[in-house]
CSV table of C-alpha atoms in Angstrom, one decimal:
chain,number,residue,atom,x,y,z
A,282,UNK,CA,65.2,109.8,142.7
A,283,UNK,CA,68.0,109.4,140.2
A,284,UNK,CA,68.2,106.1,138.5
A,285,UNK,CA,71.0,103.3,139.6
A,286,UNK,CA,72.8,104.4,136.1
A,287,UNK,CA,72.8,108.1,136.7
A,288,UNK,CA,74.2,109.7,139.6
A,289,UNK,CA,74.7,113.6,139.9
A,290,UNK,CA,77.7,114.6,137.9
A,291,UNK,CA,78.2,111.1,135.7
A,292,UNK,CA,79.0,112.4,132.2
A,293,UNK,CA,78.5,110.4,129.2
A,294,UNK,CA,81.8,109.0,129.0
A,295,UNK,CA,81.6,107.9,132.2
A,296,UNK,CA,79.0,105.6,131.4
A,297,UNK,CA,80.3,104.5,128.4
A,298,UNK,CA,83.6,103.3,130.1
A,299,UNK,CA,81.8,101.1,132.6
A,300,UNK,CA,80.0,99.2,130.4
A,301,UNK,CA,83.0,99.2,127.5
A,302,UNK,CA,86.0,101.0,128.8
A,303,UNK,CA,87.4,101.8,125.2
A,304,UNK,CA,87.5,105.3,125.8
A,305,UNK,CA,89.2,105.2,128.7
A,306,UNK,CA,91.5,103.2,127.3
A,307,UNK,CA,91.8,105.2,124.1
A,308,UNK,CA,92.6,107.7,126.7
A,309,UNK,CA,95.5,106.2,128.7
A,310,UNK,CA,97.3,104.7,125.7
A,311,UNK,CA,96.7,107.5,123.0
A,312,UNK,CA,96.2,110.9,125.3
A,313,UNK,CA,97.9,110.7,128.8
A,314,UNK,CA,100.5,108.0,127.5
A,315,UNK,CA,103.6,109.4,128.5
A,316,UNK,CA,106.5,109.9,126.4
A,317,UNK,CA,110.2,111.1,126.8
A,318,UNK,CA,111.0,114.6,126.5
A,319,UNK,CA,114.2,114.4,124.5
A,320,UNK,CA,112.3,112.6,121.0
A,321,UNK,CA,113.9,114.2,118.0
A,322,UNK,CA,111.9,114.3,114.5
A,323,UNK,CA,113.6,110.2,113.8
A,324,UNK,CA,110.5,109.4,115.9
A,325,UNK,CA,108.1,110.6,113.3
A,326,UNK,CA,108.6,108.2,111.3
A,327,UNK,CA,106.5,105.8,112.7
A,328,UNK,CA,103.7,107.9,112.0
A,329,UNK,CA,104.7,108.2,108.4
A,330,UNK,CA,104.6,104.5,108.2
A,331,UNK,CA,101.4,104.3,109.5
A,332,UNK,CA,99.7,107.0,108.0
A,333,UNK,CA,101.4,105.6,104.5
A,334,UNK,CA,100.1,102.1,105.1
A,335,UNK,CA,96.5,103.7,105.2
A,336,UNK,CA,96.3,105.4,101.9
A,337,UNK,CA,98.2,102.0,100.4
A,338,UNK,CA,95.0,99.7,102.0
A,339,UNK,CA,92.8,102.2,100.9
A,340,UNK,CA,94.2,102.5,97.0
A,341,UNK,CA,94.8,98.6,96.8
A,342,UNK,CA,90.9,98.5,97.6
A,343,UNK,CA,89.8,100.3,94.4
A,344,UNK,CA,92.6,98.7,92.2
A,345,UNK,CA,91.7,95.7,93.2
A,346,UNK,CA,88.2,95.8,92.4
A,347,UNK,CA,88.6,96.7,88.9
A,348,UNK,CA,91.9,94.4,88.5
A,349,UNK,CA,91.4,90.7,86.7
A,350,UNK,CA,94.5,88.2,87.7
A,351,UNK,CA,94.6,86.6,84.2
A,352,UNK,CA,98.0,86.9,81.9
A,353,UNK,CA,95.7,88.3,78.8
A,354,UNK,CA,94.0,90.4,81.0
A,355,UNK,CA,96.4,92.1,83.7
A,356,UNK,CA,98.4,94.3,81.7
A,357,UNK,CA,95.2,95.6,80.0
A,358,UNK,CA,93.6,96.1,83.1
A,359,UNK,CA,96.4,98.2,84.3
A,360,UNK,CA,96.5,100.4,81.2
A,361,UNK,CA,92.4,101.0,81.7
A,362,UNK,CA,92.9,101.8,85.4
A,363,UNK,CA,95.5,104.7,84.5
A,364,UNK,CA,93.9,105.8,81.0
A,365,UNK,CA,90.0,105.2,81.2
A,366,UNK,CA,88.6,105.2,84.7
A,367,UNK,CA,88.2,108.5,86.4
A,368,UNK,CA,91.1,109.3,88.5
A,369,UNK,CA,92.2,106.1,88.2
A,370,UNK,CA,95.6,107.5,87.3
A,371,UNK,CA,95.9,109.2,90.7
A,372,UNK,CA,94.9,105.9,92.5
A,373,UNK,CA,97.3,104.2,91.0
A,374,UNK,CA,100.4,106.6,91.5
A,375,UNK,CA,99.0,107.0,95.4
A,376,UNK,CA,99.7,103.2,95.2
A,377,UNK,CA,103.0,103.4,94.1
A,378,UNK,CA,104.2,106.1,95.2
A,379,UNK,CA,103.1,104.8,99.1
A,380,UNK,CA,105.3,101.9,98.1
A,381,UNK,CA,108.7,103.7,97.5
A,382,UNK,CA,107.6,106.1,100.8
A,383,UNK,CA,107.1,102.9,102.8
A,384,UNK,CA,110.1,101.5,102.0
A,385,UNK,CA,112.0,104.4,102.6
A,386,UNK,CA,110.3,105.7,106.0
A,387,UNK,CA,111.1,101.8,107.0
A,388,UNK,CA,114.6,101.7,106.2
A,389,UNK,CA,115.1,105.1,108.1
A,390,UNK,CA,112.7,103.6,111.0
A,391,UNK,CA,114.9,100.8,111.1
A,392,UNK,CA,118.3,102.9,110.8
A,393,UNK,CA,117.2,105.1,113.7
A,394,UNK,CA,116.3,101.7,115.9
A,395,UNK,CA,119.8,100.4,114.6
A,396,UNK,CA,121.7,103.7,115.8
A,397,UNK,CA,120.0,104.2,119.2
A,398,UNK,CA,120.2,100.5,120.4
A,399,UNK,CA,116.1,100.1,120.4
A,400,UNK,CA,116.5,96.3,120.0
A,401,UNK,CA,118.0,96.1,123.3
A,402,UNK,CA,116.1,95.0,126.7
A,403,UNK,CA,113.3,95.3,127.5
A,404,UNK,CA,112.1,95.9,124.1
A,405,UNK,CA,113.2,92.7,122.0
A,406,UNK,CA,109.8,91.7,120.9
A,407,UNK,CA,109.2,94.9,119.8
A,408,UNK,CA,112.4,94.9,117.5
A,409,UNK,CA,111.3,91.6,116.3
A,410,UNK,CA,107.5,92.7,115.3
A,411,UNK,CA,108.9,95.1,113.8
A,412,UNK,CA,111.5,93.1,111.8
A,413,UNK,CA,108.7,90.3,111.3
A,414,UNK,CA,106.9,93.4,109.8
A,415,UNK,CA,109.6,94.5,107.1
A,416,UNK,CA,109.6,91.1,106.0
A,417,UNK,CA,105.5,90.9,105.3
A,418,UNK,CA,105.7,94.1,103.5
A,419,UNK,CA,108.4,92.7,101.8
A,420,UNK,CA,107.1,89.8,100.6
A,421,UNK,CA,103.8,91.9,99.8
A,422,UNK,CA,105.8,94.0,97.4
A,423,UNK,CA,107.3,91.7,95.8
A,424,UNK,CA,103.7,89.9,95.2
A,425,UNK,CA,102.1,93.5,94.0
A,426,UNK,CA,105.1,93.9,91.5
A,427,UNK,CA,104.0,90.7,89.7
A,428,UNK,CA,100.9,91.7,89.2
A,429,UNK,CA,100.8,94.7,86.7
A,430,UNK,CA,102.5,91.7,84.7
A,431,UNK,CA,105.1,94.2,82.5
A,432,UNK,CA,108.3,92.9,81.4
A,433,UNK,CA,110.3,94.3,84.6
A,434,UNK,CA,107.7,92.4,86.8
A,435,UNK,CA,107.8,88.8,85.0
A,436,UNK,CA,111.5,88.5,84.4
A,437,UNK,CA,112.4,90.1,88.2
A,438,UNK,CA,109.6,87.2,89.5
A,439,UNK,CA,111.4,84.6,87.4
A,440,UNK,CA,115.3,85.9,88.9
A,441,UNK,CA,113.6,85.0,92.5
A,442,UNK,CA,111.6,82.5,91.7
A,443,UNK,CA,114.5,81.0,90.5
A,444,UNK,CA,116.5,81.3,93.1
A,445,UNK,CA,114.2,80.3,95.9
A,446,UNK,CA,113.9,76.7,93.2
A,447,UNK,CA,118.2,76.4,94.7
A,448,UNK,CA,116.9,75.6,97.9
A,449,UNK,CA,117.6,72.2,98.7
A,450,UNK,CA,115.0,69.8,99.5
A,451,UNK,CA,111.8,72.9,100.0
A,452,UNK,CA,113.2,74.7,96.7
A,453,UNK,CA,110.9,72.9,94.5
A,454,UNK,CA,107.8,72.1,96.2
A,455,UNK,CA,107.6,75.8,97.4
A,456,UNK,CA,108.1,77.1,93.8
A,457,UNK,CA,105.8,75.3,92.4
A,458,UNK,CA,103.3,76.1,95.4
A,459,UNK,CA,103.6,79.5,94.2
A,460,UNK,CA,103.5,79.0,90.6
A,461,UNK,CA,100.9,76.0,90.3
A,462,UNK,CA,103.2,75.1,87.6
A,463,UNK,CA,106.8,74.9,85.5
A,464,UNK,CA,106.4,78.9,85.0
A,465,UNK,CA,104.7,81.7,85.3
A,466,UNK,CA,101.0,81.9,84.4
A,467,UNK,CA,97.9,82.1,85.1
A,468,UNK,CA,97.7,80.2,88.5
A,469,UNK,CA,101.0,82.1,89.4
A,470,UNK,CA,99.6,85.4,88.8
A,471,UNK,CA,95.9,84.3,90.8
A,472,UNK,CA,98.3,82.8,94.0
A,473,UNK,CA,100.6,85.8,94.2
A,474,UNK,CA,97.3,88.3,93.5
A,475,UNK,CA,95.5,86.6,97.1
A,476,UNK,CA,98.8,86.8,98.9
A,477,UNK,CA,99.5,90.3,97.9
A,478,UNK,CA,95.8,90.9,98.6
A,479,UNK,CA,95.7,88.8,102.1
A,480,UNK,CA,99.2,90.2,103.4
A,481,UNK,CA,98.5,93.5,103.3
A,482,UNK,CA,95.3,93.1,106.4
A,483,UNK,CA,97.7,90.2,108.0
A,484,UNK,CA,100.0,93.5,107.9
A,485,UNK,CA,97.6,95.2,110.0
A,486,UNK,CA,97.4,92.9,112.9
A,487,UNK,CA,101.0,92.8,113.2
A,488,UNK,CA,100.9,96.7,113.3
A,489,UNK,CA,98.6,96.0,116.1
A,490,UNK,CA,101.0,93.8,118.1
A,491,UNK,CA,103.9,95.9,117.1
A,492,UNK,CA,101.8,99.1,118.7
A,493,UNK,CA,100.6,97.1,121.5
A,494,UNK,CA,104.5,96.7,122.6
A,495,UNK,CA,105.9,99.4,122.2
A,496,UNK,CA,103.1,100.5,124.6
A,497,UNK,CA,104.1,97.8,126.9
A,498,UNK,CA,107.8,98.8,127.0
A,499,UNK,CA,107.8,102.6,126.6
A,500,UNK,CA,109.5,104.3,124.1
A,501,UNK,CA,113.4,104.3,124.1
A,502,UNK,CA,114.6,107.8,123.4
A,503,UNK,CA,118.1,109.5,122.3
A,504,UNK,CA,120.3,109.3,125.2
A,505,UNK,CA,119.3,105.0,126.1
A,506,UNK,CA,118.1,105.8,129.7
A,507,UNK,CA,114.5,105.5,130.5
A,508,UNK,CA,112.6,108.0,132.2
A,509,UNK,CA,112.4,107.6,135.8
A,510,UNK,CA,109.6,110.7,136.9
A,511,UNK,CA,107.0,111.7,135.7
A,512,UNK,CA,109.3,115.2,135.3
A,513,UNK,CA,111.1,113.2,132.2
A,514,UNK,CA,107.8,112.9,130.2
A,515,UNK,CA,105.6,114.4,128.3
A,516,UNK,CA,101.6,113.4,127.4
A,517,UNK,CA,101.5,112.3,123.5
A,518,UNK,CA,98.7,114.3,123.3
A,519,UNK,CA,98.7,117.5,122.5
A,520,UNK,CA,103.1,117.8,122.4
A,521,UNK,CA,103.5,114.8,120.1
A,522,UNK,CA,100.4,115.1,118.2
A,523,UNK,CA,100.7,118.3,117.1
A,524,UNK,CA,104.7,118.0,116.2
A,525,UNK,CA,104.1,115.0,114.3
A,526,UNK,CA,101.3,116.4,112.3
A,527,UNK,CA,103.7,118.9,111.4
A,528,UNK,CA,106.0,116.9,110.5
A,529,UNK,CA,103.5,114.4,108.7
A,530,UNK,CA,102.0,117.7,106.7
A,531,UNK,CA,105.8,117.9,104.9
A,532,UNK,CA,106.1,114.2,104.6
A,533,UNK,CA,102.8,114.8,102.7
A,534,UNK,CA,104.2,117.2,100.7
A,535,UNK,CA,107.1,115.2,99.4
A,536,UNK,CA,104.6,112.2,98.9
A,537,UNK,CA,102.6,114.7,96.6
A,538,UNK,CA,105.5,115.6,95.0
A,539,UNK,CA,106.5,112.1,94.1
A,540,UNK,CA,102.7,111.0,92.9
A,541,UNK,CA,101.9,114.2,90.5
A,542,UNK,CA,105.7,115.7,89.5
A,543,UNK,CA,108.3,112.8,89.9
A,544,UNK,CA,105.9,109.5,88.8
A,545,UNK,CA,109.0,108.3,86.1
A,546,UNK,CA,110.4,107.4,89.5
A,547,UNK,CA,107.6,105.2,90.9
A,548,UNK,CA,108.7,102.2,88.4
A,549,UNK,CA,111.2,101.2,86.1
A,550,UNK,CA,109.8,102.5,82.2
A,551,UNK,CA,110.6,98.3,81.2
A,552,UNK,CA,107.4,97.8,83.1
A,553,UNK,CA,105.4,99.8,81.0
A,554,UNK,CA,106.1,96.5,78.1
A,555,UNK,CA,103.7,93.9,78.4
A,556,UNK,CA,105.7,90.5,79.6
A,557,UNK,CA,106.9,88.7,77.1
A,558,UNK,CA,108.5,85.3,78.1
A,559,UNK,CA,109.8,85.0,74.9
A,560,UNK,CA,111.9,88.0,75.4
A,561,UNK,CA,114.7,88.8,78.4
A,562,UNK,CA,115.5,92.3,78.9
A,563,UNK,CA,118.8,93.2,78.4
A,564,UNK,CA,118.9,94.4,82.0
A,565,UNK,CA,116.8,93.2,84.8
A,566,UNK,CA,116.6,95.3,87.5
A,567,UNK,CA,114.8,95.1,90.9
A,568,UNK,CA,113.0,98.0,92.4
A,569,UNK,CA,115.0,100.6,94.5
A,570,UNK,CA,113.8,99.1,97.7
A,571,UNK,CA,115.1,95.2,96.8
A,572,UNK,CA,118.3,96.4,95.4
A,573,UNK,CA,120.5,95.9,97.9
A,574,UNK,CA,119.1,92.5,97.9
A,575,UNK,CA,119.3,91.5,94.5
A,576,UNK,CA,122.9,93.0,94.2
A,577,UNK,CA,123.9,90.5,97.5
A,578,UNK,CA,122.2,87.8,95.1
A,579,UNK,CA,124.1,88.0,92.3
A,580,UNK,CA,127.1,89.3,94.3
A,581,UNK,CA,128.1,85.4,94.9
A,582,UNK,CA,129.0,82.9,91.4
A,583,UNK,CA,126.4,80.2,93.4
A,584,UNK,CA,122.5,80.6,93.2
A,585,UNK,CA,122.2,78.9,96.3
A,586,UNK,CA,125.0,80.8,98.2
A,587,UNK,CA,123.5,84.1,96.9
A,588,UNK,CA,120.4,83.3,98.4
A,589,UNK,CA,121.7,82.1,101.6
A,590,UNK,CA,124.0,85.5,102.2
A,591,UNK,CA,120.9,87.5,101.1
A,592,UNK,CA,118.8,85.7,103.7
A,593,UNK,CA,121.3,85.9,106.1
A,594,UNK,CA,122.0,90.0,105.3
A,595,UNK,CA,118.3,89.7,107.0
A,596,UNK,CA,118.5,87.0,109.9
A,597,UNK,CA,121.4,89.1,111.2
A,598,UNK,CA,119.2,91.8,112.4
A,599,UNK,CA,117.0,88.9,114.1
A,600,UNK,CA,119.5,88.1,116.2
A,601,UNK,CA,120.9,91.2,116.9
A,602,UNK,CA,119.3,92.1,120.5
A,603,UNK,CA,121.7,88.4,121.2
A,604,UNK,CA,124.6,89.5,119.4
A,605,UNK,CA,125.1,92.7,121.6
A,606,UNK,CA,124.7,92.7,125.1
A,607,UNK,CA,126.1,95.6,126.1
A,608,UNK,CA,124.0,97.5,128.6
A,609,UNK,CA,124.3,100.8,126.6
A,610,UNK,CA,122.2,101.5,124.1
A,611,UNK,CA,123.1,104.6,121.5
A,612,UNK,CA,125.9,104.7,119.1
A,613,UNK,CA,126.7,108.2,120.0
A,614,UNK,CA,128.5,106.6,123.7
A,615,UNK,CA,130.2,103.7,122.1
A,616,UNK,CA,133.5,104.8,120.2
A,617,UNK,CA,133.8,101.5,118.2
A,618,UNK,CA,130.0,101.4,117.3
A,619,UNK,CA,129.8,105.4,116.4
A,620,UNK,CA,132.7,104.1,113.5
A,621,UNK,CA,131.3,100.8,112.3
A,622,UNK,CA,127.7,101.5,112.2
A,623,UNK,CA,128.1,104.4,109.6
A,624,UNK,CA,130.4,102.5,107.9
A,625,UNK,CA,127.3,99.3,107.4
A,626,UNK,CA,124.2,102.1,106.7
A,627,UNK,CA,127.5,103.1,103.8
A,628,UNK,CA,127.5,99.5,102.6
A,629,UNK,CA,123.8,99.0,102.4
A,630,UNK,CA,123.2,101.8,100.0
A,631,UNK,CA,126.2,101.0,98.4
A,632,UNK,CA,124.5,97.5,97.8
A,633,UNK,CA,121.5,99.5,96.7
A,634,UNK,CA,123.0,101.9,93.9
A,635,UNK,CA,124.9,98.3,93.1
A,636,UNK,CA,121.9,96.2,92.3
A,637,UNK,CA,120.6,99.3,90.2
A,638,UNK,CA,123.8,99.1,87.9
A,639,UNK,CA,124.3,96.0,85.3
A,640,UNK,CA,126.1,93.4,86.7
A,641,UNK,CA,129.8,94.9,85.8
A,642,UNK,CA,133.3,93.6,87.2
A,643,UNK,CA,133.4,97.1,89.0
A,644,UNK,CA,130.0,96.6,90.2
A,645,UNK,CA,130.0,93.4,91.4
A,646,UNK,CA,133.3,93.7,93.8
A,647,UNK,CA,131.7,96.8,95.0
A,648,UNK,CA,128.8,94.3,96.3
A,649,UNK,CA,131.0,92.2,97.7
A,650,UNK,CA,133.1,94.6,99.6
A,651,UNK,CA,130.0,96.3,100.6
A,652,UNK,CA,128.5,92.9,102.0
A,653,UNK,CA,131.3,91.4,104.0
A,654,UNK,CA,131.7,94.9,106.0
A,655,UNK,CA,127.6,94.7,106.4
A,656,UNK,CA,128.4,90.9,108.2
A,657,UNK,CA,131.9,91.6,110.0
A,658,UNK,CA,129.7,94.9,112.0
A,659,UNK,CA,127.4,92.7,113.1
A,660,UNK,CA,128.8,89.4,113.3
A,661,UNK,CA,132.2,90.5,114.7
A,662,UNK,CA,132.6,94.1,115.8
A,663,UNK,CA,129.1,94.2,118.0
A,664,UNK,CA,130.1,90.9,120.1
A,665,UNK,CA,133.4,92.8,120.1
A,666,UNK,CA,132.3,96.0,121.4
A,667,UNK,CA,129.7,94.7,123.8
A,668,UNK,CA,132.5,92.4,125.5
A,669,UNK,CA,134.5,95.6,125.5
A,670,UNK,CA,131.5,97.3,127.2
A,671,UNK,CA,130.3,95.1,129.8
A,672,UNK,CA,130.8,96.3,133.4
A,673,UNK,CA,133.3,92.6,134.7
């Protein structure tokens, strides 16, 4: 007689799922899921962010454990890890090199969601996980570049620090939350070594969420229109599985490229100079990735305004699924969108190569030139357009 848990035929799995349907569910959402037919290789890099997130958890782990958050001690520390333990070198590089591929699969992710409407209806929350995600790994960056404490990571904390102290009324009680004191030190460097530490697993739940709607909504896809058959899909498993682990196999490659051939790129050389407070460089420049920030910020004569218009180069995206309503969704079908858009991914690396350059007359009006197209696309010509687009 064959026992209340077994009947003829029940495989393993089967069991499994009745007591703790996770493979089932693994399943649905990771196997069967279905997915439009018409994805091109922008939709890989997703998996490059996650896959890149990984490695940097799994390299902070091991740097962390041989790091010490003390201003006569951090520096040294670094220069140990990269000289004296065994592939600590490698380690290190994987570390920041994952940071400059992060940043750059992110901007592209966010390009691609920017050029095919994805922050439209239904998927707004996902847009705004997704945004509420650049922001953590932001502000996880910027924490991590304190802490090798070189002369490129004190002074660029100081220029922020600074500027977040302009804020009126939570300027100074949040600066000195962070720094524990008048300036950078030692209870500075401990703070913004648990955040940096902290933010990067809070990063992980929010990856989570982000996932968990994007499953929720679907996937948008090239043309804007969502599948209506199952005809117009295909399962992620094995036709997007196996294209993006091709494609994540050459992202791999360029990543390897970076970490053992290109490394002068991963930092600016000022970093490898122990912080001295008693000495400003003659230059202080941000990291690629914060440039166009940082050239925003010192864009406008006011502290306060430069931190406002670089806040606000942010919020815009936030309230972008608001500030265009029209119904369709890709660039490529709306005329005055197709010209603008270009026109504001041309400013924002504009403001990049910008903040890389010294503060010049030339340099500067390029910033600002570059900044008020950024705000009129999305401030003006996207309410334009969608009012333009609406059905009346």
């Amino acid at each position: 007689m064959p026992s209340p848990d077994k009947t003829p035929g029940t495989e393993p799995s089967s069991w499994l799922d009745r007591r703790f349907p996770v493979t089932g569910f693994l399943r649905r959402e990771y196997v069967t899921f279905p997915m439009p037919r018409n994805l091109n290789a922008l939709w890989s890099f997703g998996a490059f962010l996650i896959v890149t997130m990984a490695f940097m958890i799994a390299s902070g782990l091991f740097l962390a454990i041989n790091y010490t958050p003390d201003i006569t001690q951090a520096f040294a520390n670094v220069e140990a890890i990269d000289r004296q333990i065994p592939s600590g070198w490698f380690i290190r590089s994987l570390h920041m090199g994952g940071v400059t591929m992060l940043f750059a699969c992110l901007y592209i992710h966010l390009g691609r969601g920017l050029w095919y409407g994805s922050y439209k209806a239904p998927r707004e929350l996902l847009w705004l996980t997704g945004l509420g995600l650049m922001l953590m790994v932001m502000v996880t960056a910027f924490a991590g570049y304190v802490l090798p404490w070189g002369q490129m990571s004190y002074w660029g904390a100081t220029v922020v620090l600074n500027a977040v102290h302009a804020i009126p009324l939570i300027g100074h009680p949040l600066s000195e939350l962070l720094l524990g004191g008048e300036t950078l030190g030692n209870i500075a460097l401990h703070r913004l070594f648990v955040l940096h530490f902290t933010m990067a697993f809070a990063i992980l739940g929010v990856i989570t969420l982000h996932v968990a709607a994007l499953h929720v909504v679907k996937s948008n896809n090239p043309t804007g229109i969502d599948p209506t058959s199952p005809a117009q899909t295909l399962p992620f498993h094995p036709y997007y599985t196996s294209r993006d682990g091709f494609a994540l196999c050459l992202f791999l490659m360029v990543y390897a490229g970076l970490v053992f051939f290109l490394p002068g790129l991963l930092t600016l050389a000022d970093n490898y100079i122990q912080a001295n407070p008693l000495i400003t460089p003659r230059d202080i420049r941000p990291e690629w990735y914060f440039a166009p920030f940082y050239a925003i910020l010192r864009a406008v004569p006011s502290r306060l305004g430069g931190l406002i218009l670089a806040t606000g180069s942010l919020a815009v995206l936030f309230a972008l699924p608001w500030l265009d309503r029209s119904p369709i969704r890709p660039a490529t079908r709306r005329p005055l969108v197709r010209l603008s858009l270009p026109l504001a991914f041309a400013s924002f690396i504009l403001l990049g190569v910008a903040g890389m350059h010294p503060p010049t007359e030339a340099w500067l009006t390029i910033s600002r030139m570059a900044m008020v197209w950024w705000f009129i696309h999305f401030l003006l010509v996207m309410p334009l357009a969608s009012e333009r687009e609406i059905p009346s």
